[in-house]
Amino acid sequence: MVGFLVYAIGVITAFENPSSPFACFVRYWGGFLFRSYWPDSFSNNRPKASNPTVVYSQISDSLGRIKGVGGPTILHHVAASTLYPFLLRSLLHATGSPVSIGSRAAMPPEIWQSACCHLFDSRHKDLAWRIAHGVLVTNHFRLSRWSLGNGQCPRRFCRYHETLIHLFLKCPSVGLVWEWFHTFVVRVTGCTQWVLCHKFVLYGLSSPVCLAWLRDVLLLVSATIRSCVWRSRCRLVFEGDETSAESMLASVKNEIRTRMEADFTRLPFAVFGRRWRRPVVYYRDGVPRMKLT
């Protein structure tokens, strides 16, 4: 019993005092437990909460509201603004979020269908979840939420605010990779009239007219681009390592090709054939290849 109390006191101390031993370990893994209730404070795999009492009070308040409106069995009939007012207020500050306040049905179901695409791995789904909720900690988010920094894009010679739309679509550093992606879409779908927009880049909406399997592949490619863009941005912010547009494009192509080859190795041929088909792949000597140039 005494050992348990000592352990509990150590955990609480690690939360309250970031300089204490094991603080990073406790706050990192504790972040996964609280992320569904407090997504903005525990994001980017770097927990941001420094005052856990605020987290506890927010969770307690949300649970109290759930109990007050009749319990968890009626959650689907209760407006999100009633249950999570603070979270929904935060979404107003995330430019580009499709969420409107006052209804749990404000988010189109297509967003979640795209975010949970069966081709996504856990990293892609996690990033898609944060983008859909508008809680990805960009510089604009830090400025609007906590009044930290100037909100500007960390890229050199770029002075626009780092909103979600700017980070993933409008920033000059990502122009080359999205230009390649648009060319790739036109080549594999033949849809020359399709225009790349922020709804597809961020949420997977407004996709080109094509078969379901091809749409899933395009969602995978776009999710890979978002992941590479976000990792490149984080390396620049936390390590000072700036990635060129050409290197980012090469990284995207390599990840997609590696994923296809991994699927060919681990999946039965029939399953692989339903997931990766022509014109996305072609076969040479019985081995599938991708033409990503």
PDB file of C-alpha atoms in Angstrom:
ATOM      1  CA  MET A   1       0.000   0.000   0.000  1.00  0.00           C
ATOM      2  CA  VAL A   2       2.807   2.365   0.902  1.00  0.00           C
ATOM      3  CA  GLY A   3       4.536   1.560  -2.361  1.00  0.00           C
ATOM      4  CA  PHE A   4       1.405   2.379  -4.322  1.00  0.00           C
ATOM      5  CA  LEU A   5       1.049   5.734  -2.553  1.00  0.00           C
ATOM      6  CA  VAL A   6       4.676   6.577  -3.273  1.00  0.00           C
ATOM      7  CA  TYR A   7       4.133   5.657  -6.927  1.00  0.00           C
ATOM      8  CA  ALA A   8       0.965   7.787  -7.142  1.00  0.00           C
ATOM      9  CA  ILE A   9       2.704  10.758  -5.545  1.00  0.00           C
ATOM     10  CA  GLY A  10       5.556  10.387  -8.022  1.00  0.00           C
ATOM     11  CA  VAL A  11       3.141  10.396 -10.977  1.00  0.00           C
ATOM     12  CA  ILE A  12       1.371  13.526  -9.702  1.00  0.00           C
ATOM     13  CA  THR A  13       4.709  15.228  -9.071  1.00  0.00           C
ATOM     14  CA  ALA A  14       5.835  14.385 -12.615  1.00  0.00           C
ATOM     15  CA  PHE A  15       2.703  16.040 -13.989  1.00  0.00           C
ATOM     16  CA  GLU A  16       3.002  19.150 -11.816  1.00  0.00           C
ATOM     17  CA  ASN A  17       6.764  19.628 -12.111  1.00  0.00           C
ATOM     18  CA  PRO A  18       8.183  19.130 -15.649  1.00  0.00           C
ATOM     19  CA  SER A  19      11.752  19.138 -14.288  1.00  0.00           C
ATOM     20  CA  SER A  20      11.182  16.142 -11.998  1.00  0.00           C
ATOM     21  CA  PRO A  21      12.578  12.684 -12.892  1.00  0.00           C
ATOM     22  CA  PHE A  22      10.475  10.664 -15.336  1.00  0.00           C
ATOM     23  CA  ALA A  23       8.348  13.753 -16.094  1.00  0.00           C
ATOM     24  CA  CYS A  24       8.735  13.348 -19.845  1.00  0.00           C
ATOM     25  CA  PHE A  25       7.779   9.664 -19.677  1.00  0.00           C
ATOM     26  CA  VAL A  26       4.699  10.224 -17.520  1.00  0.00           C
ATOM     27  CA  ARG A  27       3.459  13.259 -19.443  1.00  0.00           C
ATOM     28  CA  TYR A  28       4.053  11.588 -22.813  1.00  0.00           C
ATOM     29  CA  TRP A  29       2.107   8.409 -22.080  1.00  0.00           C
ATOM     30  CA  GLY A  30      -0.428  10.234 -19.967  1.00  0.00           C
ATOM     31  CA  GLY A  31      -1.145  12.351 -23.006  1.00  0.00           C
ATOM     32  CA  PHE A  32      -2.570   9.340 -24.839  1.00  0.00           C
ATOM     33  CA  LEU A  33      -5.052   8.765 -22.024  1.00  0.00           C
ATOM     34  CA  PHE A  34      -6.373  12.327 -22.073  1.00  0.00           C
ATOM     35  CA  ARG A  35      -6.157  13.081 -25.787  1.00  0.00           C
ATOM     36  CA  SER A  36      -9.789  12.248 -26.507  1.00  0.00           C
ATOM     37  CA  TYR A  37     -10.912  14.726 -23.858  1.00  0.00           C
ATOM     38  CA  TRP A  38      -8.261  17.416 -24.289  1.00  0.00           C
ATOM     39  CA  PRO A  39      -6.838  17.027 -27.827  1.00  0.00           C
ATOM     40  CA  ASP A  40      -5.104  20.406 -28.114  1.00  0.00           C
ATOM     41  CA  SER A  41      -3.025  19.955 -24.933  1.00  0.00           C
ATOM     42  CA  PHE A  42      -1.653  16.540 -25.923  1.00  0.00           C
ATOM     43  CA  SER A  43      -0.813  16.777 -29.613  1.00  0.00           C
ATOM     44  CA  ASN A  44       2.071  16.169 -32.002  1.00  0.00           C
ATOM     45  CA  ASN A  45       3.428  13.471 -29.667  1.00  0.00           C
ATOM     46  CA  ARG A  46       4.667  16.277 -27.425  1.00  0.00           C
ATOM     47  CA  PRO A  47       2.245  16.823 -24.509  1.00  0.00           C
ATOM     48  CA  LYS A  48       1.752  20.535 -23.980  1.00  0.00           C
ATOM     49  CA  ALA A  49      -0.222  20.530 -20.703  1.00  0.00           C
ATOM     50  CA  SER A  50       1.684  22.093 -17.809  1.00  0.00           C
ATOM     51  CA  ASN A  51      -1.254  22.413 -15.419  1.00  0.00           C
ATOM     52  CA  PRO A  52      -3.047  19.058 -15.135  1.00  0.00           C
ATOM     53  CA  THR A  53      -5.667  20.436 -12.783  1.00  0.00           C
ATOM     54  CA  VAL A  54      -7.159  22.234 -15.774  1.00  0.00           C
ATOM     55  CA  VAL A  55      -7.302  18.940 -17.655  1.00  0.00           C
ATOM     56  CA  TYR A  56      -8.976  17.176 -14.762  1.00  0.00           C
ATOM     57  CA  SER A  57     -11.515  19.936 -14.306  1.00  0.00           C
ATOM     58  CA  GLN A  58     -12.385  19.903 -18.021  1.00  0.00           C
ATOM     59  CA  ILE A  59     -12.917  16.125 -18.007  1.00  0.00           C
ATOM     60  CA  SER A  60     -14.992  16.351 -14.832  1.00  0.00           C
ATOM     61  CA  ASP A  61     -17.080  19.151 -16.305  1.00  0.00           C
ATOM     62  CA  SER A  62     -17.704  17.175 -19.519  1.00  0.00           C
ATOM     63  CA  LEU A  63     -18.704  14.047 -17.580  1.00  0.00           C
ATOM     64  CA  GLY A  64     -21.001  16.116 -15.439  1.00  0.00           C
ATOM     65  CA  ARG A  65     -22.694  17.541 -18.502  1.00  0.00           C
ATOM     66  CA  ILE A  66     -23.130  14.050 -19.945  1.00  0.00           C
ATOM     67  CA  LYS A  67     -24.768  12.902 -16.713  1.00  0.00           C
ATOM     68  CA  GLY A  68     -26.928  16.012 -16.600  1.00  0.00           C
ATOM     69  CA  VAL A  69     -28.413  15.433 -20.053  1.00  0.00           C
ATOM     70  CA  GLY A  70     -29.294  11.803 -19.430  1.00  0.00           C
ATOM     71  CA  GLY A  71     -26.166   9.694 -19.593  1.00  0.00           C
ATOM     72  CA  PRO A  72     -24.069   8.251 -22.445  1.00  0.00           C
ATOM     73  CA  THR A  73     -26.995   6.480 -24.118  1.00  0.00           C
ATOM     74  CA  ILE A  74     -28.280   9.741 -25.607  1.00  0.00           C
ATOM     75  CA  LEU A  75     -24.973  11.259 -26.696  1.00  0.00           C
ATOM     76  CA  HIS A  76     -25.890  10.984 -30.368  1.00  0.00           C
ATOM     77  CA  HIS A  77     -28.892  13.245 -29.787  1.00  0.00           C
ATOM     78  CA  VAL A  78     -27.055  15.979 -27.872  1.00  0.00           C
ATOM     79  CA  ALA A  79     -25.348  18.951 -29.457  1.00  0.00           C
ATOM     80  CA  ALA A  80     -21.581  18.877 -29.182  1.00  0.00           C
ATOM     81  CA  SER A  81     -21.608  22.449 -27.859  1.00  0.00           C
ATOM     82  CA  THR A  82     -23.486  21.142 -24.808  1.00  0.00           C
ATOM     83  CA  LEU A  83     -20.916  18.472 -23.987  1.00  0.00           C
ATOM     84  CA  TYR A  84     -17.618  20.014 -25.072  1.00  0.00           C
ATOM     85  CA  PRO A  85     -18.000  23.802 -25.208  1.00  0.00           C
ATOM     86  CA  PHE A  86     -14.305  24.544 -24.717  1.00  0.00           C
ATOM     87  CA  LEU A  87     -13.204  22.130 -27.462  1.00  0.00           C
ATOM     88  CA  LEU A  88     -15.721  23.534 -29.930  1.00  0.00           C
ATOM     89  CA  ARG A  89     -14.714  27.100 -29.164  1.00  0.00           C
ATOM     90  CA  SER A  90     -11.147  26.112 -29.983  1.00  0.00           C
ATOM     91  CA  LEU A  91     -12.232  24.839 -33.400  1.00  0.00           C
ATOM     92  CA  LEU A  92     -13.317  28.361 -34.325  1.00  0.00           C
ATOM     93  CA  HIS A  93      -9.682  29.449 -34.176  1.00  0.00           C
ATOM     94  CA  ALA A  94      -8.433  26.716 -36.522  1.00  0.00           C
ATOM     95  CA  THR A  95      -8.816  28.211 -39.968  1.00  0.00           C
ATOM     96  CA  GLY A  96     -10.110  25.782 -42.524  1.00  0.00           C
ATOM     97  CA  SER A  97     -12.021  23.505 -40.149  1.00  0.00           C
ATOM     98  CA  PRO A  98     -15.423  22.489 -41.532  1.00  0.00           C
ATOM     99  CA  VAL A  99     -16.957  22.258 -38.053  1.00  0.00           C
ATOM    100  CA  SER A 100     -19.815  24.549 -37.156  1.00  0.00           C
ATOM    101  CA  ILE A 101     -20.879  25.032 -33.569  1.00  0.00           C
ATOM    102  CA  GLY A 102     -24.121  23.633 -32.215  1.00  0.00           C
ATOM    103  CA  SER A 103     -24.519  20.195 -33.775  1.00  0.00           C
ATOM    104  CA  ARG A 104     -22.725  16.863 -33.565  1.00  0.00           C
ATOM    105  CA  ALA A 105     -23.692  16.322 -37.201  1.00  0.00           C
ATOM    106  CA  ALA A 106     -21.793  19.442 -38.291  1.00  0.00           C
ATOM    107  CA  MET A 107     -18.901  17.313 -39.562  1.00  0.00           C
ATOM    108  CA  PRO A 108     -19.848  15.528 -42.782  1.00  0.00           C
ATOM    109  CA  PRO A 109     -19.520  11.749 -42.410  1.00  0.00           C
ATOM    110  CA  GLU A 110     -17.319  11.716 -45.517  1.00  0.00           C
ATOM    111  CA  ILE A 111     -14.584  13.324 -43.439  1.00  0.00           C
ATOM    112  CA  TRP A 112     -14.452  10.338 -41.103  1.00  0.00           C
ATOM    113  CA  GLN A 113     -14.676   7.891 -43.982  1.00  0.00           C
ATOM    114  CA  SER A 114     -11.577   9.533 -45.426  1.00  0.00           C
ATOM    115  CA  ALA A 115      -9.789   9.786 -42.066  1.00  0.00           C
ATOM    116  CA  CYS A 116     -10.391   6.068 -41.440  1.00  0.00           C
ATOM    117  CA  CYS A 117      -9.451   4.894 -44.925  1.00  0.00           C
ATOM    118  CA  HIS A 118      -8.443   1.222 -44.727  1.00  0.00           C
ATOM    119  CA  LEU A 119      -5.147   1.958 -46.489  1.00  0.00           C
ATOM    120  CA  PHE A 120      -4.017   4.410 -43.791  1.00  0.00           C
ATOM    121  CA  ASP A 121      -1.601   3.349 -41.111  1.00  0.00           C
ATOM    122  CA  SER A 122      -1.851   4.657 -37.547  1.00  0.00           C
ATOM    123  CA  ARG A 123       0.256   7.755 -38.308  1.00  0.00           C
ATOM    124  CA  HIS A 124      -1.950   8.781 -41.196  1.00  0.00           C
ATOM    125  CA  LYS A 125      -5.125   8.269 -39.168  1.00  0.00           C
ATOM    126  CA  ASP A 126      -3.742  10.195 -36.205  1.00  0.00           C
ATOM    127  CA  LEU A 127      -2.784  13.177 -38.340  1.00  0.00           C
ATOM    128  CA  ALA A 128      -6.108  13.082 -40.196  1.00  0.00           C
ATOM    129  CA  TRP A 129      -7.930  13.063 -36.857  1.00  0.00           C
ATOM    130  CA  ARG A 130      -6.072  16.154 -35.645  1.00  0.00           C
ATOM    131  CA  ILE A 131      -6.666  18.005 -38.894  1.00  0.00           C
ATOM    132  CA  ALA A 132     -10.372  17.153 -38.918  1.00  0.00           C
ATOM    133  CA  HIS A 133     -10.767  18.441 -35.365  1.00  0.00           C
ATOM    134  CA  GLY A 134      -8.665  21.516 -36.069  1.00  0.00           C
ATOM    135  CA  VAL A 135      -6.304  20.848 -33.160  1.00  0.00           C
ATOM    136  CA  LEU A 136      -2.997  20.500 -34.990  1.00  0.00           C
ATOM    137  CA  VAL A 137      -0.623  22.842 -33.177  1.00  0.00           C
ATOM    138  CA  THR A 138       0.533  25.212 -35.890  1.00  0.00           C
ATOM    139  CA  ASN A 139       1.944  28.651 -35.157  1.00  0.00           C
ATOM    140  CA  HIS A 140      -1.430  30.209 -35.950  1.00  0.00           C
ATOM    141  CA  PHE A 141      -3.059  27.822 -33.481  1.00  0.00           C
ATOM    142  CA  ARG A 142      -0.532  28.763 -30.778  1.00  0.00           C
ATOM    143  CA  LEU A 143      -1.153  32.443 -31.370  1.00  0.00           C
ATOM    144  CA  SER A 144      -4.948  32.247 -31.381  1.00  0.00           C
ATOM    145  CA  ARG A 145      -5.214  29.793 -28.477  1.00  0.00           C
ATOM    146  CA  TRP A 146      -2.407  30.759 -26.110  1.00  0.00           C
ATOM    147  CA  SER A 147      -1.175  34.115 -27.511  1.00  0.00           C
ATOM    148  CA  LEU A 148       2.254  32.586 -28.123  1.00  0.00           C
ATOM    149  CA  GLY A 149       4.525  33.658 -30.967  1.00  0.00           C
ATOM    150  CA  ASN A 150       3.547  35.694 -33.984  1.00  0.00           C
ATOM    151  CA  GLY A 151       1.629  32.988 -35.838  1.00  0.00           C
ATOM    152  CA  GLN A 152       3.860  33.185 -38.901  1.00  0.00           C
ATOM    153  CA  CYS A 153       5.024  30.298 -41.052  1.00  0.00           C
ATOM    154  CA  PRO A 154       8.457  29.047 -39.899  1.00  0.00           C
ATOM    155  CA  ARG A 155       9.713  28.731 -43.475  1.00  0.00           C
ATOM    156  CA  ARG A 156      12.268  31.245 -44.613  1.00  0.00           C
ATOM    157  CA  PHE A 157      10.967  34.167 -46.697  1.00  0.00           C
ATOM    158  CA  CYS A 158       7.348  33.186 -45.880  1.00  0.00           C
ATOM    159  CA  ARG A 159       5.441  35.696 -43.767  1.00  0.00           C
ATOM    160  CA  TYR A 160       1.919  34.316 -43.985  1.00  0.00           C
ATOM    161  CA  HIS A 161       0.130  32.949 -40.934  1.00  0.00           C
ATOM    162  CA  GLU A 162       0.654  29.216 -40.524  1.00  0.00           C
ATOM    163  CA  THR A 163      -2.953  28.063 -40.742  1.00  0.00           C
ATOM    164  CA  LEU A 164      -3.829  24.521 -41.747  1.00  0.00           C
ATOM    165  CA  ILE A 165      -4.580  25.600 -45.303  1.00  0.00           C
ATOM    166  CA  HIS A 166      -1.319  27.507 -45.593  1.00  0.00           C
ATOM    167  CA  LEU A 167       0.780  24.727 -44.047  1.00  0.00           C
ATOM    168  CA  PHE A 168      -0.520  21.909 -46.226  1.00  0.00           C
ATOM    169  CA  LEU A 169      -1.477  23.691 -49.455  1.00  0.00           C
ATOM    170  CA  LYS A 170      -0.626  27.378 -49.832  1.00  0.00           C
ATOM    171  CA  CYS A 171       2.956  27.495 -48.580  1.00  0.00           C
ATOM    172  CA  PRO A 172       5.447  27.822 -51.474  1.00  0.00           C
ATOM    173  CA  SER A 173       7.513  24.983 -50.003  1.00  0.00           C
ATOM    174  CA  VAL A 174       4.746  22.435 -50.751  1.00  0.00           C
ATOM    175  CA  GLY A 175       3.773  23.724 -54.188  1.00  0.00           C
ATOM    176  CA  LEU A 176       6.002  21.275 -56.063  1.00  0.00           C
ATOM    177  CA  VAL A 177       4.656  18.144 -54.380  1.00  0.00           C
ATOM    178  CA  TRP A 178       1.014  19.110 -54.939  1.00  0.00           C
ATOM    179  CA  GLU A 179       1.754  19.996 -58.556  1.00  0.00           C
ATOM    180  CA  TRP A 180       3.152  16.486 -58.992  1.00  0.00           C
ATOM    181  CA  PHE A 181       0.118  15.010 -57.222  1.00  0.00           C
ATOM    182  CA  HIS A 182      -2.307  16.816 -59.537  1.00  0.00           C
ATOM    183  CA  THR A 183      -0.415  15.500 -62.557  1.00  0.00           C
ATOM    184  CA  PHE A 184      -0.515  11.994 -61.062  1.00  0.00           C
ATOM    185  CA  VAL A 185      -4.296  12.230 -60.511  1.00  0.00           C
ATOM    186  CA  VAL A 186      -4.937  13.372 -64.078  1.00  0.00           C
ATOM    187  CA  ARG A 187      -2.778  10.551 -65.440  1.00  0.00           C
ATOM    188  CA  VAL A 188      -4.416   7.712 -63.505  1.00  0.00           C
ATOM    189  CA  THR A 189      -8.020   8.978 -63.602  1.00  0.00           C
ATOM    190  CA  GLY A 190      -8.126  10.876 -66.897  1.00  0.00           C
ATOM    191  CA  CYS A 191     -10.139  13.583 -65.118  1.00  0.00           C
ATOM    192  CA  THR A 192      -8.558  16.720 -66.572  1.00  0.00           C
ATOM    193  CA  GLN A 193     -11.215  19.049 -65.143  1.00  0.00           C
ATOM    194  CA  TRP A 194     -10.533  18.177 -61.492  1.00  0.00           C
ATOM    195  CA  VAL A 195      -9.117  21.041 -59.423  1.00  0.00           C
ATOM    196  CA  LEU A 196      -7.096  20.457 -56.281  1.00  0.00           C
ATOM    197  CA  CYS A 197      -8.625  22.333 -53.341  1.00  0.00           C
ATOM    198  CA  HIS A 198      -8.200  22.556 -49.574  1.00  0.00           C
ATOM    199  CA  LYS A 199     -11.213  20.308 -48.959  1.00  0.00           C
ATOM    200  CA  PHE A 200      -9.400  17.383 -50.557  1.00  0.00           C
ATOM    201  CA  VAL A 201      -5.975  18.243 -49.180  1.00  0.00           C
ATOM    202  CA  LEU A 202      -7.185  18.502 -45.581  1.00  0.00           C
ATOM    203  CA  TYR A 203     -10.249  16.276 -45.387  1.00  0.00           C
ATOM    204  CA  GLY A 204     -10.333  14.039 -48.453  1.00  0.00           C
ATOM    205  CA  LEU A 205     -13.512  15.691 -49.778  1.00  0.00           C
ATOM    206  CA  SER A 206     -14.208  16.735 -53.379  1.00  0.00           C
ATOM    207  CA  SER A 207     -12.170  13.874 -54.784  1.00  0.00           C
ATOM    208  CA  PRO A 208     -12.030  13.267 -58.555  1.00  0.00           C
ATOM    209  CA  VAL A 209     -14.639  11.065 -60.157  1.00  0.00           C
ATOM    210  CA  CYS A 210     -13.146   7.561 -60.143  1.00  0.00           C
ATOM    211  CA  LEU A 211     -13.629   4.036 -58.844  1.00  0.00           C
ATOM    212  CA  ALA A 212     -13.639   3.410 -55.095  1.00  0.00           C
ATOM    213  CA  TRP A 213     -10.322   1.522 -55.037  1.00  0.00           C
ATOM    214  CA  LEU A 214      -8.611   4.301 -56.977  1.00  0.00           C
ATOM    215  CA  ARG A 215     -10.046   6.941 -54.654  1.00  0.00           C
ATOM    216  CA  ASP A 216      -8.555   5.058 -51.687  1.00  0.00           C
ATOM    217  CA  VAL A 217      -5.144   5.028 -53.368  1.00  0.00           C
ATOM    218  CA  LEU A 218      -5.366   8.778 -54.013  1.00  0.00           C
ATOM    219  CA  LEU A 219      -6.320   9.336 -50.377  1.00  0.00           C
ATOM    220  CA  LEU A 220      -3.285   7.297 -49.343  1.00  0.00           C
ATOM    221  CA  VAL A 221      -0.989   9.363 -51.549  1.00  0.00           C
ATOM    222  CA  SER A 222      -2.423  12.638 -50.233  1.00  0.00           C
ATOM    223  CA  ALA A 223      -2.136  11.390 -46.632  1.00  0.00           C
ATOM    224  CA  THR A 224       1.494  10.487 -47.302  1.00  0.00           C
ATOM    225  CA  ILE A 225       2.094  14.005 -48.593  1.00  0.00           C
ATOM    226  CA  ARG A 226       0.484  15.528 -45.498  1.00  0.00           C
ATOM    227  CA  SER A 227       2.615  13.319 -43.273  1.00  0.00           C
ATOM    228  CA  CYS A 228       5.820  14.300 -45.062  1.00  0.00           C
ATOM    229  CA  VAL A 229       4.886  17.985 -44.958  1.00  0.00           C
ATOM    230  CA  TRP A 230       4.156  17.832 -41.235  1.00  0.00           C
ATOM    231  CA  ARG A 231       7.368  15.945 -40.420  1.00  0.00           C
ATOM    232  CA  SER A 232       9.353  18.417 -42.507  1.00  0.00           C
ATOM    233  CA  ARG A 233       7.746  21.317 -40.673  1.00  0.00           C
ATOM    234  CA  CYS A 234       8.471  19.750 -37.257  1.00  0.00           C
ATOM    235  CA  ARG A 235      12.111  19.111 -38.162  1.00  0.00           C
ATOM    236  CA  LEU A 236      12.425  22.760 -39.122  1.00  0.00           C
ATOM    237  CA  VAL A 237      10.821  24.012 -35.904  1.00  0.00           C
ATOM    238  CA  PHE A 238      12.437  21.652 -33.405  1.00  0.00           C
ATOM    239  CA  GLU A 239      15.772  20.849 -35.084  1.00  0.00           C
ATOM    240  CA  GLY A 240      16.339  23.738 -37.496  1.00  0.00           C
ATOM    241  CA  ASP A 241      16.636  21.323 -40.424  1.00  0.00           C
ATOM    242  CA  GLU A 242      14.903  22.745 -43.497  1.00  0.00           C
ATOM    243  CA  THR A 243      13.881  20.243 -46.196  1.00  0.00           C
ATOM    244  CA  SER A 244      13.884  21.308 -49.838  1.00  0.00           C
ATOM    245  CA  ALA A 245      10.818  20.814 -52.014  1.00  0.00           C
ATOM    246  CA  GLU A 246      12.708  18.306 -54.172  1.00  0.00           C
ATOM    247  CA  SER A 247      13.721  16.221 -51.145  1.00  0.00           C
ATOM    248  CA  MET A 248      10.164  16.262 -49.849  1.00  0.00           C
ATOM    249  CA  LEU A 249       8.836  15.039 -53.199  1.00  0.00           C
ATOM    250  CA  ALA A 250      11.451  12.269 -53.318  1.00  0.00           C
ATOM    251  CA  SER A 251      10.471  11.221 -49.788  1.00  0.00           C
ATOM    252  CA  VAL A 252       6.795  11.047 -50.758  1.00  0.00           C
ATOM    253  CA  LYS A 253       7.512   8.874 -53.799  1.00  0.00           C
ATOM    254  CA  ASN A 254       9.770   6.585 -51.786  1.00  0.00           C
ATOM    255  CA  GLU A 255       7.160   6.087 -49.052  1.00  0.00           C
ATOM    256  CA  ILE A 256       4.416   5.268 -51.548  1.00  0.00           C
ATOM    257  CA  ARG A 257       6.623   2.843 -53.449  1.00  0.00           C
ATOM    258  CA  THR A 258       7.755   1.202 -50.208  1.00  0.00           C
ATOM    259  CA  ARG A 259       4.142   0.787 -49.072  1.00  0.00           C
ATOM    260  CA  MET A 260       3.161  -0.854 -52.360  1.00  0.00           C
ATOM    261  CA  GLU A 261       6.114  -3.255 -52.202  1.00  0.00           C
ATOM    262  CA  ALA A 262       5.312  -4.117 -48.589  1.00  0.00           C
ATOM    263  CA  ASP A 263       1.715  -4.927 -49.532  1.00  0.00           C
ATOM    264  CA  PHE A 264       2.931  -7.131 -52.382  1.00  0.00           C
ATOM    265  CA  THR A 265       5.128  -9.047 -49.950  1.00  0.00           C
ATOM    266  CA  ARG A 266       2.622  -9.579 -47.144  1.00  0.00           C
ATOM    267  CA  LEU A 267      -0.769  -9.800 -48.894  1.00  0.00           C
ATOM    268  CA  PRO A 268      -2.202 -12.638 -50.996  1.00  0.00           C
ATOM    269  CA  PHE A 269      -2.008 -11.861 -54.680  1.00  0.00           C
ATOM    270  CA  ALA A 270      -5.802 -11.580 -55.040  1.00  0.00           C
ATOM    271  CA  VAL A 271      -6.026  -9.045 -52.214  1.00  0.00           C
ATOM    272  CA  PHE A 272      -3.077  -7.103 -53.555  1.00  0.00           C
ATOM    273  CA  GLY A 273      -4.660  -7.069 -57.013  1.00  0.00           C
ATOM    274  CA  ARG A 274      -7.836  -5.508 -55.645  1.00  0.00           C
ATOM    275  CA  ARG A 275      -5.884  -2.826 -53.795  1.00  0.00           C
ATOM    276  CA  TRP A 276      -3.235  -1.921 -56.396  1.00  0.00           C
ATOM    277  CA  ARG A 277      -4.335  -2.098 -60.024  1.00  0.00           C
ATOM    278  CA  ARG A 278      -3.552  -0.592 -63.363  1.00  0.00           C
ATOM    279  CA  PRO A 279      -2.959   2.224 -64.185  1.00  0.00           C
ATOM    280  CA  VAL A 280      -1.505   2.887 -60.730  1.00  0.00           C
ATOM    281  CA  VAL A 281       0.871  -0.069 -61.060  1.00  0.00           C
ATOM    282  CA  TYR A 282       2.252  -2.041 -63.959  1.00  0.00           C
ATOM    283  CA  TYR A 283       4.013  -5.410 -63.961  1.00  0.00           C
ATOM    284  CA  ARG A 284       7.489  -6.259 -65.204  1.00  0.00           C
ATOM    285  CA  ASP A 285       8.678  -9.843 -64.879  1.00  0.00           C
ATOM    286  CA  GLY A 286       5.774 -10.525 -62.536  1.00  0.00           C
ATOM    287  CA  VAL A 287       6.803  -7.777 -60.127  1.00  0.00           C
ATOM    288  CA  PRO A 288       4.523  -4.705 -59.655  1.00  0.00           C
ATOM    289  CA  ARG A 289       6.053  -1.302 -60.175  1.00  0.00           C
ATOM    290  CA  MET A 290       4.780   2.229 -59.897  1.00  0.00           C
ATOM    291  CA  LYS A 291       5.415   4.978 -62.408  1.00  0.00           C
ATOM    292  CA  LEU A 292       5.657   8.018 -60.167  1.00  0.00           C
ATOM    293  CA  THR A 293       7.637  10.328 -62.426  1.00  0.00           C
TER     294      THR A 293
END
